[in-house]
Amino acid sequence: MPENTPTSRPRVLSGMRPTGKLHLGNYMGALANWVKLQDAYECFFFIADWHALTTDYADTSNVHANIDEVILDWLGAGLDPDKSVLFLQSKVNDHARLFTLFSMITPLGWLERVPTYKEQQENITGKDLTTYGFLGYPLLQAADILLYQPQYVPVGQDQVAHVELTREVARRFNQFYPKVGRGGNAVIGEILKSTPQELLHVFPEPKALLTPSPKLPGTDGRKMSKSYDNTIQLTDDEATVRAKLKTMVTDPARIRRTDPGSIDKCPVGDLHKVFSSQEKIAEVTEGCSTAGIGCIQCKGWAADSLIQILTPLQERRASFYRCASARDS
């Protein structure tokens, strides 16, 4: 188990389930922030293949191929093995061992109150999620995190409850099994009526490092998600991006070309706010509100901005794919 030292950079850890090629929502929600963290933190990022089994245990045929797609997208986005530790969860057996130990001390009610537990049961249909693995996946997350003793876990607001559960598990474990070392704390030594000793925490309690997550709609206006089949993938070529944006919903007030609209009420406007330059956003805002531009032109400009972001990612991804193919041939 790696130990933090006073001279080391703050450590962060996060993971991602291998569900196949990543989309813009994955990129803006986590991956782009991970790339930035590499220069300021000691980073551990893992592909959570055991977590994929919590919902897809009945069919594991795509797991290995999905792992390859995710790591290629990571490298294409800029995660650097010389700056960060990138690894596969199932290759480190201590994740499962620590999960087992935590399951012995964690009250059932703690797991049942995790907000995403009931939400996913309601939203994921066609799968039997009445399993111990699905109920216990936040505890496996706690083991994933605490095994590496990070100070911070980069997450979005919807995952803060998982970090809080991790902190509670660490606190409970430390109370049951404190580690006692000599020296340093005379007060505790007096309480113990022995030579000065220090009660050491086995697991420091990590803090959530909130990841800025801009509003990123899918092509149907809802949150971009594979389950909604409304994503723009990081590997989509220019023709595919433009085709997807042509079908994207817009401000419902713009029924006719001459109707004015608002980018604040338009999913395409949300994409401009994330990916376009300030000059282009101003031009879109003016053109939309005065009906000076049509939705087709606005979508074309949004596609231009997306392609400018995606092209270097795809070029890096392709270079890593060629290297991997040459190695395996």
XYZ file of C-alpha atoms in Angstrom:
329
model
C 0.000 0.000 0.000
C 1.641 3.285 -1.058
C 2.323 5.790 1.698
C 2.073 9.551 1.344
C 5.156 11.501 2.344
C 5.345 15.160 3.455
C 7.431 16.051 0.406
C 5.205 14.403 -2.201
C 2.656 16.237 -4.306
C -0.959 15.786 -3.155
C -2.235 12.459 -4.417
C -5.451 12.055 -6.383
C -7.166 8.912 -7.573
C -10.094 8.302 -9.872
C -11.404 5.587 -12.162
C -13.704 4.976 -15.092
C -15.793 1.976 -16.072
C -14.935 0.391 -19.435
C -18.167 0.866 -21.361
C -16.560 1.356 -24.774
C -15.437 4.423 -26.680
C -15.771 7.637 -24.701
C -17.920 10.591 -25.701
C -17.726 14.339 -25.190
C -19.653 14.060 -21.923
C -16.975 11.734 -20.518
C -14.286 14.077 -21.763
C -15.680 17.276 -20.274
C -17.040 15.583 -17.144
C -13.779 13.925 -16.111
C -11.039 13.271 -18.637
C -10.131 16.849 -19.569
C -9.792 17.677 -15.874
C -7.618 14.601 -15.242
C -5.215 15.779 -17.929
C -4.867 19.151 -16.174
C -4.331 17.532 -12.766
C -1.249 15.633 -13.958
C 1.018 18.656 -13.625
C 0.042 19.551 -10.044
C -0.801 16.224 -8.390
C 0.496 12.697 -8.031
C -2.175 10.977 -10.118
C -3.528 7.428 -10.089
C -6.166 6.655 -12.744
C -7.611 3.187 -13.244
C -10.001 1.368 -15.543
C -12.654 -0.105 -13.248
C -13.337 -3.396 -15.036
C -14.750 -5.091 -11.914
C -17.253 -2.245 -11.650
C -18.450 -3.090 -15.158
C -19.669 -6.406 -13.743
C -21.997 -4.729 -11.240
C -24.513 -4.106 -14.029
C -23.219 -6.171 -16.973
C -22.364 -9.420 -15.213
C -24.652 -11.443 -17.526
C -22.617 -10.604 -20.634
C -18.893 -9.946 -20.334
C -18.071 -10.477 -24.000
C -17.225 -6.825 -24.648
C -15.217 -6.030 -21.521
C -11.738 -6.637 -22.964
C -12.455 -4.725 -26.176
C -13.953 -1.867 -24.152
C -10.827 -1.683 -21.980
C -8.719 -1.183 -25.106
C -11.039 1.568 -26.371
C -10.955 3.439 -23.058
C -7.167 3.389 -22.676
C -6.749 4.604 -26.262
C -9.162 7.476 -25.587
C -7.273 8.307 -22.388
C -3.946 8.464 -24.195
C -5.461 10.409 -27.072
C -6.913 12.952 -24.647
C -3.493 13.527 -23.109
C -3.114 11.276 -20.088
C 0.625 10.601 -19.894
C 2.056 7.389 -18.365
C 5.200 9.366 -17.524
C 3.118 11.732 -15.368
C 0.354 9.470 -14.039
C -0.061 5.860 -12.970
C -2.575 4.253 -15.348
C -3.698 0.750 -14.424
C -6.380 -1.916 -14.627
C -8.360 -2.528 -11.439
C -8.533 -6.326 -11.754
C -4.741 -6.590 -12.007
C -4.435 -5.420 -8.379
C -6.000 -8.124 -6.223
C -5.824 -5.965 -3.107
C -8.876 -4.068 -4.379
C -10.983 -7.197 -3.869
C -9.318 -8.088 -0.571
C -9.923 -4.668 0.939
C -13.511 -4.661 -0.381
C -14.084 -7.933 1.468
C -12.675 -6.545 4.711
C -14.763 -3.378 4.448
C -17.905 -5.444 3.836
C -17.465 -6.991 7.284
C -17.809 -3.654 9.088
C -20.089 -1.526 6.879
C -23.753 -1.271 7.951
C -26.240 -2.244 5.257
C -28.119 1.030 5.676
C -25.061 3.014 4.588
C -25.188 1.361 1.163
C -28.948 1.562 0.763
C -28.981 5.332 1.285
C -26.485 6.111 -1.514
C -28.555 8.253 -3.933
C -27.371 6.568 -7.125
C -28.411 3.121 -5.852
C -32.152 3.749 -6.212
C -31.703 6.051 -9.198
C -29.943 3.405 -11.250
C -32.396 0.709 -10.215
C -35.177 2.911 -11.578
C -33.388 4.026 -14.735
C -31.608 0.840 -15.822
C -34.287 -1.485 -17.109
C -33.978 -4.981 -18.501
C -31.294 -6.036 -16.013
C -31.567 -7.738 -12.645
C -29.852 -5.348 -10.248
C -31.002 -7.075 -7.064
C -27.484 -8.376 -6.447
C -24.994 -7.941 -3.637
C -22.435 -6.660 -6.138
C -24.694 -3.838 -7.290
C -25.654 -2.851 -3.749
C -22.018 -2.986 -2.693
C -20.414 -1.148 -5.590
C -19.959 2.074 -3.534
C -18.021 -0.029 -1.024
C -15.820 -1.386 -3.801
C -15.267 2.248 -4.764
C -14.227 2.951 -1.184
C -11.677 0.137 -1.385
C -10.443 1.441 -4.753
C -9.852 4.847 -3.215
C -8.520 4.041 0.244
C -6.054 1.432 -0.984
C -3.974 4.281 -2.437
C -4.491 6.750 0.429
C -5.138 9.806 -1.764
C -5.795 13.217 -0.321
C -8.320 14.021 -3.049
C -10.788 12.267 -5.340
C -11.784 14.311 -8.411
C -15.537 13.872 -8.894
C -18.604 15.662 -10.163
C -21.293 16.868 -7.790
C -23.321 13.675 -8.342
C -20.476 11.549 -6.945
C -19.826 13.501 -3.745
C -22.038 11.074 -1.773
C -19.696 8.242 -2.752
C -16.676 10.108 -1.421
C -18.531 10.834 1.810
C -19.306 7.117 2.197
C -15.615 6.406 1.655
C -14.743 8.837 4.434
C -17.246 7.144 6.767
C -15.832 3.702 5.998
C -12.287 4.957 6.646
C -13.402 6.505 9.941
C -15.136 3.334 11.079
C -12.168 1.134 10.163
C -9.765 3.474 11.955
C -11.916 3.360 15.093
C -11.987 -0.438 15.157
C -8.376 -0.990 14.171
C -6.149 1.945 15.123
C -2.478 1.660 14.378
C -0.331 2.535 17.413
C 3.147 3.960 17.038
C 5.670 5.288 19.536
C 6.575 8.917 19.978
C 5.087 12.185 18.957
C 1.925 12.545 21.020
C 2.407 12.941 24.789
C -1.282 13.693 25.380
C -2.432 10.365 23.959
C 0.442 8.710 25.755
C -0.919 10.091 29.037
C -4.429 8.879 28.208
C -3.052 5.407 27.514
C -1.057 5.548 30.787
C 2.039 4.368 28.995
C 5.062 5.768 27.234
C 4.193 8.502 24.744
C 2.443 6.890 21.825
C 0.477 8.030 18.826
C -2.736 6.539 17.459
C -2.239 6.502 13.714
C -5.009 6.288 11.175
C -4.609 3.395 8.793
C -6.704 5.204 6.186
C -6.630 9.005 5.865
C -10.024 10.430 4.925
C -9.894 11.750 1.354
C -11.690 14.883 0.240
C -13.779 15.402 -2.877
C -12.038 17.544 -5.480
C -15.010 18.902 -7.386
C -14.611 18.660 -11.140
C -16.117 21.549 -13.121
C -18.725 19.855 -15.297
C -20.315 22.184 -17.861
C -23.808 21.537 -19.176
C -23.271 19.252 -22.145
C -26.422 18.099 -23.935
C -26.734 15.177 -26.289
C -28.194 15.429 -29.773
C -31.730 15.069 -28.388
C -31.292 17.838 -25.813
C -31.067 15.522 -22.828
C -27.849 14.856 -20.896
C -25.312 13.199 -23.169
C -25.385 9.501 -22.316
C -24.846 6.195 -24.081
C -28.090 4.931 -22.593
C -29.930 7.675 -24.525
C -28.028 6.989 -27.779
C -27.423 10.735 -28.149
C -23.645 10.998 -27.881
C -20.849 12.493 -29.939
C -17.897 10.168 -29.513
C -14.299 11.286 -29.263
C -13.592 9.085 -32.302
C -16.377 10.458 -34.530
C -14.930 11.786 -37.781
C -15.861 15.152 -39.271
C -18.672 13.813 -41.455
C -20.230 11.981 -38.508
C -20.031 15.025 -36.222
C -21.692 17.230 -38.821
C -24.388 14.644 -39.517
C -25.204 14.254 -35.827
C -25.389 18.010 -35.262
C -27.734 18.459 -38.220
C -30.329 16.377 -36.355
C -29.783 18.126 -33.013
C -32.762 19.818 -31.391
C -32.703 23.620 -31.080
C -34.622 26.437 -29.395
C -38.307 25.466 -29.804
C -39.175 29.147 -30.352
C -37.407 29.085 -33.719
C -40.119 27.408 -35.750
C -39.370 29.477 -38.877
C -36.066 30.791 -40.146
C -37.173 34.339 -39.403
C -38.076 33.627 -35.760
C -35.574 34.989 -33.203
C -34.258 32.650 -30.526
C -31.880 32.416 -27.581
C -28.722 30.350 -27.158
C -29.646 30.014 -23.471
C -32.634 27.891 -24.502
C -30.869 25.912 -27.221
C -28.781 22.719 -26.799
C -26.600 23.797 -29.713
C -25.993 27.036 -27.826
C -24.831 24.984 -24.846
C -22.226 23.323 -27.071
C -21.024 26.726 -28.275
C -20.617 27.889 -24.660
C -18.302 24.959 -23.939
C -16.308 24.590 -27.158
C -16.452 27.850 -29.157
C -14.347 30.976 -28.759
C -15.756 34.038 -27.021
C -15.867 35.829 -30.364
C -17.871 33.025 -31.942
C -20.245 32.839 -28.955
C -20.911 36.573 -29.296
C -21.568 36.141 -33.017
C -23.942 33.213 -32.367
C -25.746 35.127 -29.609
C -26.308 38.147 -31.846
C -27.289 36.111 -34.894
C -29.711 33.873 -33.033
C -31.456 36.631 -31.089
C -32.030 38.692 -34.246
C -32.717 35.768 -36.579
C -29.651 36.916 -38.517
C -28.480 33.306 -38.787
C -30.415 30.085 -39.159
C -30.095 26.966 -37.048
C -28.294 25.107 -39.863
C -25.548 27.736 -39.954
C -25.332 27.763 -36.143
C -24.956 23.971 -36.104
C -22.228 24.188 -38.727
C -20.271 26.625 -36.584
C -20.682 24.330 -33.570
C -19.385 21.430 -35.650
C -16.337 23.534 -36.626
C -15.542 24.110 -32.935
C -15.978 20.441 -32.014
C -13.798 19.240 -34.865
C -11.058 21.646 -33.813
C -11.082 20.002 -30.362
C -11.451 16.417 -31.560
C -8.875 16.350 -34.373
C -5.702 16.458 -32.214
C -7.216 13.891 -29.809
C -7.944 11.561 -32.704
C -4.485 12.011 -34.209
C -2.812 11.096 -30.903
C -5.182 8.156 -30.460
C -4.363 6.859 -33.941
C -0.631 7.024 -33.244
C -1.017 4.941 -30.076
C -3.247 2.473 -31.934
C -0.587 2.044 -34.636
C 2.091 1.455 -32.007
C -0.071 -1.165 -30.271
C -0.895 -2.891 -33.543
C 2.777 -3.009 -34.548
C 3.716 -4.470 -31.168
C 1.055 -7.191 -31.370
C 1.777 -8.160 -34.983
